[in-house]
PDB file of N, CA and C in Angstrom:
ATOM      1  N   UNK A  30      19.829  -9.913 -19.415  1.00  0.00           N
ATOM      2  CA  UNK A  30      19.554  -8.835 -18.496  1.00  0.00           C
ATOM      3  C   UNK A  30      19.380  -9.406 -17.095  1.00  0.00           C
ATOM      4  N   UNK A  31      20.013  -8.579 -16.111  1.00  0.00           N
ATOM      5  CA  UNK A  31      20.304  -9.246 -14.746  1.00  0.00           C
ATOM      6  C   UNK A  31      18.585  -8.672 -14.283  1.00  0.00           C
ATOM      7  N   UNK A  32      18.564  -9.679 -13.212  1.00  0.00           N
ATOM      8  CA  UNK A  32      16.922  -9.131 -12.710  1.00  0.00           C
ATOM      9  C   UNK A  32      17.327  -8.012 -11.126  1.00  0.00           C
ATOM     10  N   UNK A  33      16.724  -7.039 -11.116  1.00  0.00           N
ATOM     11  CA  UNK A  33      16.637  -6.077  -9.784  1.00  0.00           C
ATOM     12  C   UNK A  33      17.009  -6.702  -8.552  1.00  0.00           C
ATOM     13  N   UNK A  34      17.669  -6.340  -7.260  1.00  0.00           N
ATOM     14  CA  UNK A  34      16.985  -7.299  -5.934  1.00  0.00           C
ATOM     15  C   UNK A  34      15.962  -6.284  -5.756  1.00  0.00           C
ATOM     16  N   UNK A  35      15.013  -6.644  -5.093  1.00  0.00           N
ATOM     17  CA  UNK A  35      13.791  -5.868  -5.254  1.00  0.00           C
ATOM     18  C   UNK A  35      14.094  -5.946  -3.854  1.00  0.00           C
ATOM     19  N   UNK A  36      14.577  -7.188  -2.615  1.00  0.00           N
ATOM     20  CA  UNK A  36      14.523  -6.960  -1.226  1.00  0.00           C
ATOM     21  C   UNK A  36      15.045  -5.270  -1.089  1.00  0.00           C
ATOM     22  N   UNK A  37      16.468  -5.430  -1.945  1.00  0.00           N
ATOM     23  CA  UNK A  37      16.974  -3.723  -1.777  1.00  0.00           C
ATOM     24  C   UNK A  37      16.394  -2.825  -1.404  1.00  0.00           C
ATOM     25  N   UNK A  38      15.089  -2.717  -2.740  1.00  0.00           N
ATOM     26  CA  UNK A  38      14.508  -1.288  -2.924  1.00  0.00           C
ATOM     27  C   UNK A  38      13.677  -1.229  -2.203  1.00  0.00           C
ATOM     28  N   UNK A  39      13.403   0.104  -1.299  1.00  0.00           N
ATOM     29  CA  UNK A  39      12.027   0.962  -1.018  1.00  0.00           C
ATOM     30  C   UNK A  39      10.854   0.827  -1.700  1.00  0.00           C
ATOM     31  N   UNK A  40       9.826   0.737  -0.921  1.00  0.00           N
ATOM     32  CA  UNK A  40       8.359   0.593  -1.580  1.00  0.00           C
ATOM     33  C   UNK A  40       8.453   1.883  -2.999  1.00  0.00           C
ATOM     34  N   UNK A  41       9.065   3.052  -2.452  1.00  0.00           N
ATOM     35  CA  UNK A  41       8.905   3.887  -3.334  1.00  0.00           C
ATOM     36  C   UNK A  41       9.595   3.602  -4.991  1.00  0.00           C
ATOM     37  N   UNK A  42      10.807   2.831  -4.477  1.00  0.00           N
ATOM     38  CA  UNK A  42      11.724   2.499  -5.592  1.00  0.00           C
ATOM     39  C   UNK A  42      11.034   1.501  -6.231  1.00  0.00           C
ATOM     40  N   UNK A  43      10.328   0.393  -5.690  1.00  0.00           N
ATOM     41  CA  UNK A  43       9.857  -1.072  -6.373  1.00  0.00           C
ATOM     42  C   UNK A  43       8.747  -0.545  -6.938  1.00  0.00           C
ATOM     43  N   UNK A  44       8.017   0.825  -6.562  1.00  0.00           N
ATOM     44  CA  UNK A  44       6.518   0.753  -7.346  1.00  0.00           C
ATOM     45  C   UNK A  44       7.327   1.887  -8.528  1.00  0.00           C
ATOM     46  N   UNK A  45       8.161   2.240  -8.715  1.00  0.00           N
ATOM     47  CA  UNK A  45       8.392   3.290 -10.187  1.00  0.00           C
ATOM     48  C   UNK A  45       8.545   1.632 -10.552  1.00  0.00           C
ATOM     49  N   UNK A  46       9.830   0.824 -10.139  1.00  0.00           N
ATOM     50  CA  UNK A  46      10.059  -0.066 -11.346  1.00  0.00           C
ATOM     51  C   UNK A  46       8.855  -0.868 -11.796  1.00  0.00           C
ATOM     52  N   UNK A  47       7.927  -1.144 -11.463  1.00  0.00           N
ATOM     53  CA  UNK A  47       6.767  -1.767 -11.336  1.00  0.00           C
ATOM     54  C   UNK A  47       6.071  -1.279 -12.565  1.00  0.00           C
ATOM     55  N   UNK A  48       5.831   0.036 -12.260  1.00  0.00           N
ATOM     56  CA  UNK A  48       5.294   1.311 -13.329  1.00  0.00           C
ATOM     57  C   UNK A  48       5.815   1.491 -14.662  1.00  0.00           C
ATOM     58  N   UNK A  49       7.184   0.710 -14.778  1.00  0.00           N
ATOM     59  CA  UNK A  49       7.723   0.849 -15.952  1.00  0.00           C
ATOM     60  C   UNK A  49       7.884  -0.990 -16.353  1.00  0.00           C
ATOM     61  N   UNK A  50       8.110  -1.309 -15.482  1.00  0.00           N
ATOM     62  CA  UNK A  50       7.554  -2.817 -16.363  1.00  0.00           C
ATOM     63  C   UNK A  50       6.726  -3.576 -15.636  1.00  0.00           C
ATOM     64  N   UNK A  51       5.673  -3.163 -15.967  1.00  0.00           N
ATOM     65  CA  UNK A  51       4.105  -3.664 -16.080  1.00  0.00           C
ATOM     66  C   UNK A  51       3.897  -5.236 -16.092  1.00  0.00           C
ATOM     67  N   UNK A  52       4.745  -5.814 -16.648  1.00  0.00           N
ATOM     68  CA  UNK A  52       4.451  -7.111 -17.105  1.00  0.00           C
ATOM     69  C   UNK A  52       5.742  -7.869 -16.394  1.00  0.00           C
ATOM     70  N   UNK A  53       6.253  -7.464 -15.110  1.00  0.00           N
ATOM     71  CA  UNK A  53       7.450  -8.511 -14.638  1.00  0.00           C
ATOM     72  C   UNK A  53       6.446  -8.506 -13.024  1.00  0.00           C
ATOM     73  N   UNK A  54       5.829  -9.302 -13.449  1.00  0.00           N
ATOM     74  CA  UNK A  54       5.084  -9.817 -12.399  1.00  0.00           C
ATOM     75  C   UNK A  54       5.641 -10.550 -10.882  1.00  0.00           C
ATOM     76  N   UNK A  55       6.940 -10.646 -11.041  1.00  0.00           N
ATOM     77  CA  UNK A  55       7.868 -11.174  -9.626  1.00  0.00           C
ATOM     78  C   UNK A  55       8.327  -9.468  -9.159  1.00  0.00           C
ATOM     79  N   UNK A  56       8.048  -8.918  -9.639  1.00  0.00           N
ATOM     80  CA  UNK A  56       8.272  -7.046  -9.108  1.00  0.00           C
ATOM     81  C   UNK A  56       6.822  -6.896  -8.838  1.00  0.00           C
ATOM     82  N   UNK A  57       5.388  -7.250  -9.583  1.00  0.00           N
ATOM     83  CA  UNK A  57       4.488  -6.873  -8.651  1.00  0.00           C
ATOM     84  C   UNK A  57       3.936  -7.818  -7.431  1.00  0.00           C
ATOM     85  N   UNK A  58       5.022  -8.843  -7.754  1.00  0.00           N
ATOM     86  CA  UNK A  58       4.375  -9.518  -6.068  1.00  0.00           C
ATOM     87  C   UNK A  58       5.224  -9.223  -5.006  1.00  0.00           C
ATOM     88  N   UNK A  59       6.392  -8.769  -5.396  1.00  0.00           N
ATOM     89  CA  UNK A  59       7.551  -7.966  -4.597  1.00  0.00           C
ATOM     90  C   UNK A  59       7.029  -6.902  -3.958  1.00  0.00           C
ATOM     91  N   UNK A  60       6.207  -6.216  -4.275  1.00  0.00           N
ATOM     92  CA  UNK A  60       5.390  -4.994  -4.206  1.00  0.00           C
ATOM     93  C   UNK A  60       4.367  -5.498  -3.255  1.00  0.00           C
ATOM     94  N   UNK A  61       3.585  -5.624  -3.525  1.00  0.00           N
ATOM     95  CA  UNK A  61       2.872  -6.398  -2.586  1.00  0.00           C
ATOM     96  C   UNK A  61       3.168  -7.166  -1.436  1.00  0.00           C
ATOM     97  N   UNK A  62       4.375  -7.720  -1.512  1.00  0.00           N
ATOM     98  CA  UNK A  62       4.383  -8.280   0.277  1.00  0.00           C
ATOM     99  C   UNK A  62       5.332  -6.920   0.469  1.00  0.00           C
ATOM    100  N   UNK A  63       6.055  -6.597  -0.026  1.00  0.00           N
ATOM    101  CA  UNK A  63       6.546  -5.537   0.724  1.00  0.00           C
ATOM    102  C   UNK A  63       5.481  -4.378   1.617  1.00  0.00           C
ATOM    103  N   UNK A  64       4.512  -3.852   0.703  1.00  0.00           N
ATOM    104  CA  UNK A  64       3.283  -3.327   1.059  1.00  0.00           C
ATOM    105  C   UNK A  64       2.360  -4.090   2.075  1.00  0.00           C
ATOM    106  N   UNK A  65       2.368  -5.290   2.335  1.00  0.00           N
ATOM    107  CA  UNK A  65       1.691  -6.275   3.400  1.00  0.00           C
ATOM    108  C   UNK A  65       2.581  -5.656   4.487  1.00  0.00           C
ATOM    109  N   UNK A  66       3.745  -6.309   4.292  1.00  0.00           N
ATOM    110  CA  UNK A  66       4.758  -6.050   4.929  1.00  0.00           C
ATOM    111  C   UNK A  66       5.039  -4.910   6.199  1.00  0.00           C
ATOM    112  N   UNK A  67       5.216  -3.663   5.379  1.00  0.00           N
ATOM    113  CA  UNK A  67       4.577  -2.520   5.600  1.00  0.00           C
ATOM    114  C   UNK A  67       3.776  -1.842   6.219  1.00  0.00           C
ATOM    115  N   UNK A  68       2.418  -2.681   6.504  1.00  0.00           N
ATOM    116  CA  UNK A  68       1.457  -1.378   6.861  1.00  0.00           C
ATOM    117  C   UNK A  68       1.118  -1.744   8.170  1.00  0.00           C
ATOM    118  N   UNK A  69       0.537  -0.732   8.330  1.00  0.00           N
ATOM    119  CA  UNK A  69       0.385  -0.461   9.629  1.00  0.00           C
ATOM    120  C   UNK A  69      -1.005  -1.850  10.807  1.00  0.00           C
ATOM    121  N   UNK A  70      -1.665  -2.155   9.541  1.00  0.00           N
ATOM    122  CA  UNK A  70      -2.283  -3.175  10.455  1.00  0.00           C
ATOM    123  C   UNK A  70      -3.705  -2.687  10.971  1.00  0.00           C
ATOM    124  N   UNK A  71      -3.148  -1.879  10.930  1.00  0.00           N
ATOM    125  CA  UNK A  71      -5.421  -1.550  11.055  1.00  0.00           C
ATOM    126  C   UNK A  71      -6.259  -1.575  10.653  1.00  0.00           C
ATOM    127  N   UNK A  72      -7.170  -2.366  11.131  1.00  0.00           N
ATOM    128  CA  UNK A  72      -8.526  -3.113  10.259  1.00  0.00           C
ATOM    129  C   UNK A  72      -9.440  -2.193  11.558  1.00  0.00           C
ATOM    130  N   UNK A  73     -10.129  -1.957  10.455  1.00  0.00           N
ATOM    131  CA  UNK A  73     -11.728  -0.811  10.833  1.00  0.00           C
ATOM    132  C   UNK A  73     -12.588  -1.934  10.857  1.00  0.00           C
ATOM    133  N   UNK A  74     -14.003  -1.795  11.803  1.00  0.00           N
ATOM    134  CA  UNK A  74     -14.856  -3.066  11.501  1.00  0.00           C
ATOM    135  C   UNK A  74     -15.778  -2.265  10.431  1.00  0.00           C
ATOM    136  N   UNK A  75     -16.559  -2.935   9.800  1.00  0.00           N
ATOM    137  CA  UNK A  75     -17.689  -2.807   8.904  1.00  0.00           C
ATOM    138  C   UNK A  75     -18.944  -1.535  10.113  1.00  0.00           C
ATOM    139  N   UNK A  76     -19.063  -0.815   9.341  1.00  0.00           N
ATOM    140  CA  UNK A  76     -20.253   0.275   9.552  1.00  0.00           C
ATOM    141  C   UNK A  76     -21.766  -0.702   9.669  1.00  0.00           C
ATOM    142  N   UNK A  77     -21.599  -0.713  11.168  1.00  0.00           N
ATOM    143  CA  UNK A  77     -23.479  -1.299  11.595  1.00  0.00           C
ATOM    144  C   UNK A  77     -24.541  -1.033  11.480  1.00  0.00           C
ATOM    145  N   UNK A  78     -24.373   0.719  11.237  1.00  0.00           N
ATOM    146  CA  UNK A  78     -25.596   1.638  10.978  1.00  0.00           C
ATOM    147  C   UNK A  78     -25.548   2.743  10.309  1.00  0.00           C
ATOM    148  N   UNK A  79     -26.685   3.489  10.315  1.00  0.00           N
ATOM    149  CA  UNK A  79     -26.056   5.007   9.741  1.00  0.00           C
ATOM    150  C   UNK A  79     -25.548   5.772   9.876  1.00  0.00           C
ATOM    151  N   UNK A  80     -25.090   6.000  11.425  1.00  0.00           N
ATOM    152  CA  UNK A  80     -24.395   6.725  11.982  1.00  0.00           C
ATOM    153  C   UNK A  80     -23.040   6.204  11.471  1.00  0.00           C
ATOM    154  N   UNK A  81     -22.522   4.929  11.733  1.00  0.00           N
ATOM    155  CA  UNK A  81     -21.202   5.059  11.650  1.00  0.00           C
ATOM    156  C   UNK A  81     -20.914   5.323  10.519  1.00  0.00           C
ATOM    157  N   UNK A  82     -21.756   5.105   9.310  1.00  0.00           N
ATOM    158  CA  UNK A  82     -21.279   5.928   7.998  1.00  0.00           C
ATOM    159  C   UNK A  82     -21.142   7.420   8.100  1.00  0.00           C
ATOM    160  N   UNK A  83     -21.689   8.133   8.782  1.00  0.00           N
ATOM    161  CA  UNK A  83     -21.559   9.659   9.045  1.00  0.00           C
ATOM    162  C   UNK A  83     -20.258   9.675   9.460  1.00  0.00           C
ATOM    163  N   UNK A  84     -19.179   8.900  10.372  1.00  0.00           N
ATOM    164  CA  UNK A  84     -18.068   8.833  10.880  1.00  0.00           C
ATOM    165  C   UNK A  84     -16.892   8.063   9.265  1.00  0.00           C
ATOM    166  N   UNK A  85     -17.601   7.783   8.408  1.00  0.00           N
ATOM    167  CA  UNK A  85     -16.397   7.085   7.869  1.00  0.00           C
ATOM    168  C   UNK A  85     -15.647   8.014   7.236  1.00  0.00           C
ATOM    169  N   UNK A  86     -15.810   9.563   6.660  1.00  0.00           N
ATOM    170  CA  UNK A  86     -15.119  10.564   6.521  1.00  0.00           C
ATOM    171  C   UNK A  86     -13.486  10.984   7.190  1.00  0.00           C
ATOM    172  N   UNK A  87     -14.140  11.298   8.382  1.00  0.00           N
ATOM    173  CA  UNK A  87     -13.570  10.867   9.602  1.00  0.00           C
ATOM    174  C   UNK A  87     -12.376  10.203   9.840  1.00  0.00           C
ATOM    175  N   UNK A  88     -12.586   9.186   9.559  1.00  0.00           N
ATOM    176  CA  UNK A  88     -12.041   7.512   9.558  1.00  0.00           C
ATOM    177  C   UNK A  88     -10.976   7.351   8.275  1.00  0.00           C
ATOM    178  N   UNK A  89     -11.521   8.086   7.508  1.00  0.00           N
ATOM    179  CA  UNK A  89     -10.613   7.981   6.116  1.00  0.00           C
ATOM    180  C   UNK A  89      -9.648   9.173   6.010  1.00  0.00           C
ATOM    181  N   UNK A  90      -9.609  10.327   6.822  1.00  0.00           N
ATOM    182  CA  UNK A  90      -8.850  11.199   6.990  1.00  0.00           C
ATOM    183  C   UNK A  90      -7.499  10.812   8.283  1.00  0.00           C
ATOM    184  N   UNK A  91      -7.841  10.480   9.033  1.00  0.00           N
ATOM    185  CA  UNK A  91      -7.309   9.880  10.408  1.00  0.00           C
ATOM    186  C   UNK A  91      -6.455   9.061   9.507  1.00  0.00           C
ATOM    187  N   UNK A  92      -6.483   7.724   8.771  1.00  0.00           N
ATOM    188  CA  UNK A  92      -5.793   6.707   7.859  1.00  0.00           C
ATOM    189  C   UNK A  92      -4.975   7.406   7.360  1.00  0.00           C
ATOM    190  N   UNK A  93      -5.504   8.404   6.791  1.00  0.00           N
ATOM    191  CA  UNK A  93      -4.038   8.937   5.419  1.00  0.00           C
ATOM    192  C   UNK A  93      -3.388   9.568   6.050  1.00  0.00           C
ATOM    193  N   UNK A  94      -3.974   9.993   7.483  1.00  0.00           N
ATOM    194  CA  UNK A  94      -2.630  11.077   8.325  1.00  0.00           C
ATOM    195  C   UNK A  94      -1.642   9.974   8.823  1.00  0.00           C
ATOM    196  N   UNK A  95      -2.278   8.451   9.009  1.00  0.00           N
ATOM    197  CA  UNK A  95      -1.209   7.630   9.727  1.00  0.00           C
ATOM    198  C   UNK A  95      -0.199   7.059   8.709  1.00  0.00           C
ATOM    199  N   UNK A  96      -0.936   6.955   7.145  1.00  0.00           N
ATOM    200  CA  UNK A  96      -0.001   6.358   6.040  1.00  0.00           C
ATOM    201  C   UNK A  96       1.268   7.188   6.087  1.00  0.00           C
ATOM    202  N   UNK A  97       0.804   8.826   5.768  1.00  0.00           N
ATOM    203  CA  UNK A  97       1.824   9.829   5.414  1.00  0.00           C
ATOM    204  C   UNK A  97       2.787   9.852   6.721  1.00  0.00           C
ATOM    205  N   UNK A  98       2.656   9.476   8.079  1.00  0.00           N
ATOM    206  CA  UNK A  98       3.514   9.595   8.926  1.00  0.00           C
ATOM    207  C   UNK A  98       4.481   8.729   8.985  1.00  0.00           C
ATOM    208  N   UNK A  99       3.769   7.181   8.717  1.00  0.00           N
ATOM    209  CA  UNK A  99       4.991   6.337   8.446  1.00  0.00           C
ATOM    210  C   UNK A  99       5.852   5.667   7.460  1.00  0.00           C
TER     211      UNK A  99
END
């Protein structure tokens, strides 16, 4: 059995094949730098007080609007 190019596929395409074989571990590290690869790069600092936990709601809504855009 020939192996995938995984460079080929889309994050979307490499995580079904991933999902279906569980155990070809050069597809989940394929996955993973592709996903490094990928993202967008924004690192949040650590919450100093209590307030900024009142904001991490916030913070976690803002993220998934930037995932789903790009």
């Amino acid at each position: 059995m020939t192996q995938p190019d995984f460079q080929a596929m889309n994050r979307q395409e490499l995580r079904a094949y991933v999902l279906q074989h569980r155990d070809d571990l050069r597809a989940v590290r394929a996955l993973i730098d592709k996903s490094i690869a990928e993202s967008s790069g924004v690192v949040y600092p650590a919450p100093q007080s209590i307030d900024d936990l009142s904001h991490f709601s916030q913070l976690l809504k803002e993220s998934g609007r930037e995932q789903k855009d790009s």
